[in-house]
Amino acid sequence: MSKSHLVAKSPSRVSILLLLGLLMATLTKTGAQIGVCYGTVANNLPPAQEVISLYNQYNIQRMRLYGPNHDALQALRGSNIEVVLGVENERLQDISSSQDSANDWVQNNVVNYNDVKFKYIAVGNEINATGPDAPFVGPAMERIQNAISTAGLANQIKVSTAVYPIILEKSYPPSTGSFRQNYRPFLDPIIGFLVGNQSPLLVNMYPYFSYIQSRDISLEYALFTSPSAPVNDGDLQYQNLFDAILDAVYSALEKAEGGSLKIVVSESGWPSDGGDRQVTTKENARIYNSNLIKHVKGGTPKKPGNPIETYVFSMFNENEKQGEATEKHFGLFFPNKEPVYPIDFN
Ligand SMILES: *[C@@H]1O[C@H](CO)[C@@H](O)[C@H](O)[C@H]1NC(C)=O
């Protein structure tokens, strides 16, 4: 074998190894679509450093934070956990009207944590599309995007907002999905922004709430355990409510010039207590979340084979959550870090 041949060979071996490495990185990524929301509306949660350890212990590789919680951000330094960071609803008005405010927010909460792996900035959570804060969302997204671009982070971090499916006028069957007309002044600029920046739309999605609001839906269909597909929609069959809601939002986006958008499910979950005793059980919560984790590795009937990036709500039971009693019982873990029910992220 000639020397030149050997020389030629070694770089190609390096590139094969590189390729393999890249391939494995891609495989790991697609296998790990699941994150967990780190909600902190409680007075008894463990210190942030212990929470990060718990994420690592359970191999939870993504986290949603609702606002710039500096203890959490500090604890995340140097970790591989990918983070969705929220801009607090209370800051939207100020940020929407001032580029300096947006720049400060990004400097203090993103740029200063350059060893944290931010993936998305969620500008506002579940803003009422016809409420007083609605007009601030689009402009606040633009200003945060400007700040992110100025900081040279536009390729790493996408800017979006988290909505909920109440924005749908129609959702059944999924192909008829459309947005409420009176929500379009809120949604259209957001959709335009997301399309322009190739950012995903974040959607908080709870088959649980649809189920308790409409007893036409079977519990099995809501829990991913239906043995058959009770919903036929043209050529597509729906075996679970999660897919049906998600595809209804995709259909609505198509009708609003958002057909190119990807949806990230920024919240989903099932309460383990606090409601109807037949429904809000640990067993049902375990079934829902276990099936959710498995299910999102594939796609929906409308988008088969496209893994659905999904964030389970929530890491802990949060004892200071307001509203229905169930709100306090969405956690995968008790504040003492014991699991509420067995759950496997691998
Ligand atoms: C949204 O805001 C409008 C106007 O203030 C109000 O009538 C409506 O009840 C609100 N909807 C929700 C879901 O809070």
PDB file of N, CA and C in Angstrom, residues 95-162:
ATOM      1  N   ILE A  95     -42.157  45.712  27.295  1.00  0.00           N
ATOM      2  CA  ILE A  95     -41.238  45.258  26.249  1.00  0.00           C
ATOM      3  C   ILE A  95     -41.773  45.593  24.860  1.00  0.00           C
ATOM      4  N   SER A  96     -43.106  45.537  24.703  1.00  0.00           N
ATOM      5  CA  SER A  96     -43.686  45.819  23.385  1.00  0.00           C
ATOM      6  C   SER A  96     -43.462  47.277  22.981  1.00  0.00           C
ATOM      7  N   SER A  97     -43.260  48.153  23.976  1.00  0.00           N
ATOM      8  CA  SER A  97     -43.167  49.580  23.647  1.00  0.00           C
ATOM      9  C   SER A  97     -41.741  50.116  23.738  1.00  0.00           C
ATOM     10  N   SER A  98     -40.784  49.266  24.093  1.00  0.00           N
ATOM     11  CA  SER A  98     -39.430  49.788  24.264  1.00  0.00           C
ATOM     12  C   SER A  98     -38.364  48.764  23.866  1.00  0.00           C
ATOM     13  N   GLN A  99     -37.588  49.106  22.831  1.00  0.00           N
ATOM     14  CA  GLN A  99     -36.509  48.201  22.420  1.00  0.00           C
ATOM     15  C   GLN A  99     -35.459  48.087  23.530  1.00  0.00           C
ATOM     16  N   ASP A 100     -35.261  49.184  24.280  1.00  0.00           N
ATOM     17  CA  ASP A 100     -34.284  49.132  25.384  1.00  0.00           C
ATOM     18  C   ASP A 100     -34.705  48.096  26.422  1.00  0.00           C
ATOM     19  N   SER A 101     -36.003  48.045  26.732  1.00  0.00           N
ATOM     20  CA  SER A 101     -36.483  47.057  27.699  1.00  0.00           C
ATOM     21  C   SER A 101     -36.263  45.640  27.188  1.00  0.00           C
ATOM     22  N   ALA A 102     -36.546  45.456  25.889  1.00  0.00           N
ATOM     23  CA  ALA A 102     -36.344  44.122  25.295  1.00  0.00           C
ATOM     24  C   ALA A 102     -34.856  43.758  25.338  1.00  0.00           C
ATOM     25  N   ASN A 103     -34.009  44.725  25.009  1.00  0.00           N
ATOM     26  CA  ASN A 103     -32.562  44.459  25.022  1.00  0.00           C
ATOM     27  C   ASN A 103     -32.089  44.107  26.430  1.00  0.00           C
ATOM     28  N   ASP A 104     -32.588  44.850  27.423  1.00  0.00           N
ATOM     29  CA  ASP A 104     -32.200  44.578  28.813  1.00  0.00           C
ATOM     30  C   ASP A 104     -32.643  43.175  29.226  1.00  0.00           C
ATOM     31  N   TRP A 105     -33.872  42.839  28.853  1.00  0.00           N
ATOM     32  CA  TRP A 105     -34.396  41.514  29.229  1.00  0.00           C
ATOM     33  C   TRP A 105     -33.499  40.417  28.645  1.00  0.00           C
ATOM     34  N   VAL A 106     -33.168  40.563  27.362  1.00  0.00           N
ATOM     35  CA  VAL A 106     -32.351  39.536  26.704  1.00  0.00           C
ATOM     36  C   VAL A 106     -30.942  39.527  27.289  1.00  0.00           C
ATOM     37  N   GLN A 107     -30.394  40.713  27.579  1.00  0.00           N
ATOM     38  CA  GLN A 107     -29.051  40.771  28.171  1.00  0.00           C
ATOM     39  C   GLN A 107     -29.031  40.063  29.540  1.00  0.00           C
ATOM     40  N   ASN A 108     -29.998  40.430  30.406  1.00  0.00           N
ATOM     41  CA  ASN A 108     -29.978  39.928  31.785  1.00  0.00           C
ATOM     42  C   ASN A 108     -30.321  38.448  31.906  1.00  0.00           C
ATOM     43  N   ASN A 109     -31.154  37.962  30.983  1.00  0.00           N
ATOM     44  CA  ASN A 109     -31.696  36.616  31.175  1.00  0.00           C
ATOM     45  C   ASN A 109     -31.206  35.586  30.163  1.00  0.00           C
ATOM     46  N   VAL A 110     -30.611  36.066  29.079  1.00  0.00           N
ATOM     47  CA  VAL A 110     -30.149  35.134  28.040  1.00  0.00           C
ATOM     48  C   VAL A 110     -28.642  35.300  27.825  1.00  0.00           C
ATOM     49  N   VAL A 111     -28.233  36.486  27.424  1.00  0.00           N
ATOM     50  CA  VAL A 111     -26.819  36.712  27.098  1.00  0.00           C
ATOM     51  C   VAL A 111     -25.949  36.446  28.329  1.00  0.00           C
ATOM     52  N   ASN A 112     -26.407  36.874  29.499  1.00  0.00           N
ATOM     53  CA  ASN A 112     -25.608  36.662  30.722  1.00  0.00           C
ATOM     54  C   ASN A 112     -25.513  35.186  31.119  1.00  0.00           C
ATOM     55  N   TYR A 113     -26.317  34.357  30.484  1.00  0.00           N
ATOM     56  CA  TYR A 113     -26.260  32.901  30.741  1.00  0.00           C
ATOM     57  C   TYR A 113     -25.849  32.189  29.454  1.00  0.00           C
ATOM     58  N   ASN A 114     -24.703  32.594  28.908  1.00  0.00           N
ATOM     59  CA  ASN A 114     -24.312  32.048  27.600  1.00  0.00           C
ATOM     60  C   ASN A 114     -23.886  30.576  27.686  1.00  0.00           C
ATOM     61  N   ASP A 115     -23.824  30.033  28.905  1.00  0.00           N
ATOM     62  CA  ASP A 115     -23.533  28.601  29.040  1.00  0.00           C
ATOM     63  C   ASP A 115     -24.804  27.816  29.382  1.00  0.00           C
ATOM     64  N   VAL A 116     -25.959  28.409  29.086  1.00  0.00           N
ATOM     65  CA  VAL A 116     -27.242  27.684  29.201  1.00  0.00           C
ATOM     66  C   VAL A 116     -27.764  27.503  27.775  1.00  0.00           C
ATOM     67  N   LYS A 117     -28.280  26.302  27.489  1.00  0.00           N
ATOM     68  CA  LYS A 117     -28.734  25.999  26.120  1.00  0.00           C
ATOM     69  C   LYS A 117     -30.171  26.433  25.890  1.00  0.00           C
ATOM     70  N   PHE A 118     -30.368  27.698  25.577  1.00  0.00           N
ATOM     71  CA  PHE A 118     -31.722  28.183  25.287  1.00  0.00           C
ATOM     72  C   PHE A 118     -32.137  27.733  23.894  1.00  0.00           C
ATOM     73  N   LYS A 119     -33.390  27.325  23.778  1.00  0.00           N
ATOM     74  CA  LYS A 119     -33.905  26.847  22.500  1.00  0.00           C
ATOM     75  C   LYS A 119     -34.978  27.806  21.965  1.00  0.00           C
ATOM     76  N   TYR A 120     -35.912  28.133  22.840  1.00  0.00           N
ATOM     77  CA  TYR A 120     -36.964  29.078  22.457  1.00  0.00           C
ATOM     78  C   TYR A 120     -37.154  30.128  23.545  1.00  0.00           C
ATOM     79  N   ILE A 121     -37.616  31.307  23.136  1.00  0.00           N
ATOM     80  CA  ILE A 121     -38.135  32.288  24.078  1.00  0.00           C
ATOM     81  C   ILE A 121     -39.645  32.334  23.833  1.00  0.00           C
ATOM     82  N   ALA A 122     -40.427  32.052  24.854  1.00  0.00           N
ATOM     83  CA  ALA A 122     -41.892  32.108  24.746  1.00  0.00           C
ATOM     84  C   ALA A 122     -42.345  33.471  25.268  1.00  0.00           C
ATOM     85  N   VAL A 123     -42.732  34.346  24.353  1.00  0.00           N
ATOM     86  CA  VAL A 123     -43.114  35.708  24.731  1.00  0.00           C
ATOM     87  C   VAL A 123     -44.583  35.699  25.148  1.00  0.00           C
ATOM     88  N   GLY A 124     -44.827  35.511  26.434  1.00  0.00           N
ATOM     89  CA  GLY A 124     -46.190  35.438  26.954  1.00  0.00           C
ATOM     90  C   GLY A 124     -46.718  34.011  26.932  1.00  0.00           C
ATOM     91  N   ASN A 125     -47.569  33.726  27.903  1.00  0.00           N
ATOM     92  CA  ASN A 125     -48.180  32.400  28.007  1.00  0.00           C
ATOM     93  C   ASN A 125     -49.695  32.539  28.100  1.00  0.00           C
ATOM     94  N   GLU A 126     -50.392  31.876  27.186  1.00  0.00           N
ATOM     95  CA  GLU A 126     -51.866  31.838  27.198  1.00  0.00           C
ATOM     96  C   GLU A 126     -52.487  33.220  27.337  1.00  0.00           C
ATOM     97  N   ILE A 127     -51.991  34.141  26.524  1.00  0.00           N
ATOM     98  CA  ILE A 127     -52.581  35.485  26.542  1.00  0.00           C
ATOM     99  C   ILE A 127     -53.969  35.417  25.905  1.00  0.00           C
ATOM    100  N   ASN A 128     -54.937  36.016  26.591  1.00  0.00           N
ATOM    101  CA  ASN A 128     -56.307  36.087  26.090  1.00  0.00           C
ATOM    102  C   ASN A 128     -56.325  36.914  24.800  1.00  0.00           C
ATOM    103  N   ALA A 129     -56.727  36.278  23.704  1.00  0.00           N
ATOM    104  CA  ALA A 129     -56.648  36.892  22.379  1.00  0.00           C
ATOM    105  C   ALA A 129     -57.537  38.122  22.225  1.00  0.00           C
ATOM    106  N   THR A 130     -58.539  38.271  23.092  1.00  0.00           N
ATOM    107  CA  THR A 130     -59.386  39.465  23.001  1.00  0.00           C
ATOM    108  C   THR A 130     -59.267  40.302  24.277  1.00  0.00           C
ATOM    109  N   GLY A 131     -58.301  39.983  25.106  1.00  0.00           N
ATOM    110  CA  GLY A 131     -58.121  40.701  26.369  1.00  0.00           C
ATOM    111  C   GLY A 131     -57.177  41.883  26.221  1.00  0.00           C
ATOM    112  N   PRO A 132     -56.959  42.597  27.319  1.00  0.00           N
ATOM    113  CA  PRO A 132     -56.171  43.843  27.255  1.00  0.00           C
ATOM    114  C   PRO A 132     -54.689  43.651  26.888  1.00  0.00           C
ATOM    115  N   ASP A 133     -54.126  42.472  27.137  1.00  0.00           N
ATOM    116  CA  ASP A 133     -52.699  42.277  26.825  1.00  0.00           C
ATOM    117  C   ASP A 133     -52.453  41.819  25.387  1.00  0.00           C
ATOM    118  N   ALA A 134     -53.528  41.419  24.695  1.00  0.00           N
ATOM    119  CA  ALA A 134     -53.374  40.841  23.355  1.00  0.00           C
ATOM    120  C   ALA A 134     -52.561  41.723  22.395  1.00  0.00           C
ATOM    121  N   PRO A 135     -52.829  43.047  22.369  1.00  0.00           N
ATOM    122  CA  PRO A 135     -52.089  43.868  21.385  1.00  0.00           C
ATOM    123  C   PRO A 135     -50.591  43.953  21.645  1.00  0.00           C
ATOM    124  N   PHE A 136     -50.140  43.546  22.833  1.00  0.00           N
ATOM    125  CA  PHE A 136     -48.705  43.674  23.140  1.00  0.00           C
ATOM    126  C   PHE A 136     -47.881  42.494  22.637  1.00  0.00           C
ATOM    127  N   VAL A 137     -48.543  41.372  22.372  1.00  0.00           N
ATOM    128  CA  VAL A 137     -47.784  40.140  22.122  1.00  0.00           C
ATOM    129  C   VAL A 137     -46.937  40.226  20.842  1.00  0.00           C
ATOM    130  N   GLY A 138     -47.580  40.558  19.719  1.00  0.00           N
ATOM    131  CA  GLY A 138     -46.840  40.630  18.442  1.00  0.00           C
ATOM    132  C   GLY A 138     -45.660  41.592  18.534  1.00  0.00           C
ATOM    133  N   PRO A 139     -45.910  42.851  18.952  1.00  0.00           N
ATOM    134  CA  PRO A 139     -44.791  43.803  19.055  1.00  0.00           C
ATOM    135  C   PRO A 139     -43.707  43.363  20.050  1.00  0.00           C
ATOM    136  N   ALA A 140     -44.094  42.724  21.147  1.00  0.00           N
ATOM    137  CA  ALA A 140     -43.073  42.251  22.106  1.00  0.00           C
ATOM    138  C   ALA A 140     -42.234  41.145  21.474  1.00  0.00           C
ATOM    139  N   MET A 141     -42.864  40.276  20.682  1.00  0.00           N
ATOM    140  CA  MET A 141     -42.098  39.229  19.978  1.00  0.00           C
ATOM    141  C   MET A 141     -41.090  39.859  19.030  1.00  0.00           C
ATOM    142  N   GLU A 142     -41.528  40.878  18.287  1.00  0.00           N
ATOM    143  CA  GLU A 142     -40.621  41.563  17.344  1.00  0.00           C
ATOM    144  C   GLU A 142     -39.424  42.154  18.088  1.00  0.00           C
ATOM    145  N   ARG A 143     -39.690  42.783  19.228  1.00  0.00           N
ATOM    146  CA  ARG A 143     -38.590  43.449  19.948  1.00  0.00           C
ATOM    147  C   ARG A 143     -37.630  42.436  20.573  1.00  0.00           C
ATOM    148  N   ILE A 144     -38.186  41.353  21.087  1.00  0.00           N
ATOM    149  CA  ILE A 144     -37.297  40.308  21.634  1.00  0.00           C
ATOM    150  C   ILE A 144     -36.476  39.691  20.495  1.00  0.00           C
ATOM    151  N   GLN A 145     -37.118  39.492  19.339  1.00  0.00           N
ATOM    152  CA  GLN A 145     -36.384  38.964  18.176  1.00  0.00           C
ATOM    153  C   GLN A 145     -35.242  39.900  17.777  1.00  0.00           C
ATOM    154  N   ASN A 146     -35.523  41.210  17.751  1.00  0.00           N
ATOM    155  CA  ASN A 146     -34.462  42.185  17.429  1.00  0.00           C
ATOM    156  C   ASN A 146     -33.300  42.040  18.395  1.00  0.00           C
ATOM    157  N   ALA A 147     -33.633  41.919  19.680  1.00  0.00           N
ATOM    158  CA  ALA A 147     -32.589  41.830  20.697  1.00  0.00           C
ATOM    159  C   ALA A 147     -31.778  40.540  20.532  1.00  0.00           C
ATOM    160  N   ILE A 148     -32.473  39.459  20.229  1.00  0.00           N
ATOM    161  CA  ILE A 148     -31.800  38.171  20.021  1.00  0.00           C
ATOM    162  C   ILE A 148     -30.883  38.243  18.789  1.00  0.00           C
ATOM    163  N   SER A 149     -31.384  38.876  17.730  1.00  0.00           N
ATOM    164  CA  SER A 149     -30.584  39.007  16.502  1.00  0.00           C
ATOM    165  C   SER A 149     -29.364  39.873  16.759  1.00  0.00           C
ATOM    166  N   THR A 150     -29.555  40.985  17.452  1.00  0.00           N
ATOM    167  CA  THR A 150     -28.436  41.886  17.766  1.00  0.00           C
ATOM    168  C   THR A 150     -27.372  41.150  18.583  1.00  0.00           C
ATOM    169  N   ALA A 151     -27.835  40.264  19.460  1.00  0.00           N
ATOM    170  CA  ALA A 151     -26.883  39.505  20.291  1.00  0.00           C
ATOM    171  C   ALA A 151     -26.235  38.369  19.509  1.00  0.00           C
ATOM    172  N   GLY A 152     -26.610  38.222  18.227  1.00  0.00           N
ATOM    173  CA  GLY A 152     -26.000  37.182  17.386  1.00  0.00           C
ATOM    174  C   GLY A 152     -26.505  35.777  17.708  1.00  0.00           C
ATOM    175  N   LEU A 153     -27.706  35.687  18.280  1.00  0.00           N
ATOM    176  CA  LEU A 153     -28.212  34.383  18.731  1.00  0.00           C
ATOM    177  C   LEU A 153     -29.378  33.863  17.877  1.00  0.00           C
ATOM    178  N   ALA A 154     -29.668  34.578  16.775  1.00  0.00           N
ATOM    179  CA  ALA A 154     -30.877  34.249  16.003  1.00  0.00           C
ATOM    180  C   ALA A 154     -30.846  32.832  15.428  1.00  0.00           C
ATOM    181  N   ASN A 155     -29.642  32.297  15.193  1.00  0.00           N
ATOM    182  CA  ASN A 155     -29.600  30.934  14.652  1.00  0.00           C
ATOM    183  C   ASN A 155     -29.831  29.877  15.709  1.00  0.00           C
ATOM    184  N   GLN A 156     -29.595  30.223  16.965  1.00  0.00           N
ATOM    185  CA  GLN A 156     -29.725  29.243  18.043  1.00  0.00           C
ATOM    186  C   GLN A 156     -31.085  29.294  18.718  1.00  0.00           C
ATOM    187  N   ILE A 157     -31.640  30.501  18.844  1.00  0.00           N
ATOM    188  CA  ILE A 157     -32.819  30.682  19.689  1.00  0.00           C
ATOM    189  C   ILE A 157     -33.972  31.217  18.848  1.00  0.00           C
ATOM    190  N   LYS A 158     -35.103  30.509  18.897  1.00  0.00           N
ATOM    191  CA  LYS A 158     -36.291  30.952  18.167  1.00  0.00           C
ATOM    192  C   LYS A 158     -37.257  31.636  19.128  1.00  0.00           C
ATOM    193  N   VAL A 159     -37.924  32.667  18.625  1.00  0.00           N
ATOM    194  CA  VAL A 159     -38.849  33.445  19.447  1.00  0.00           C
ATOM    195  C   VAL A 159     -40.276  33.065  19.066  1.00  0.00           C
ATOM    196  N   SER A 160     -41.110  32.808  20.080  1.00  0.00           N
ATOM    197  CA  SER A 160     -42.498  32.427  19.817  1.00  0.00           C
ATOM    198  C   SER A 160     -43.380  32.891  20.979  1.00  0.00           C
ATOM    199  N   THR A 161     -44.605  32.402  21.019  1.00  0.00           N
ATOM    200  CA  THR A 161     -45.501  32.643  22.148  1.00  0.00           C
ATOM    201  C   THR A 161     -46.325  31.371  22.352  1.00  0.00           C
ATOM    202  N   ALA A 162     -46.814  31.161  23.568  1.00  0.00           N
ATOM    203  CA  ALA A 162     -47.579  29.940  23.852  1.00  0.00           C
ATOM    204  C   ALA A 162     -49.074  30.254  23.897  1.00  0.00           C
TER     205      ALA A 162
END
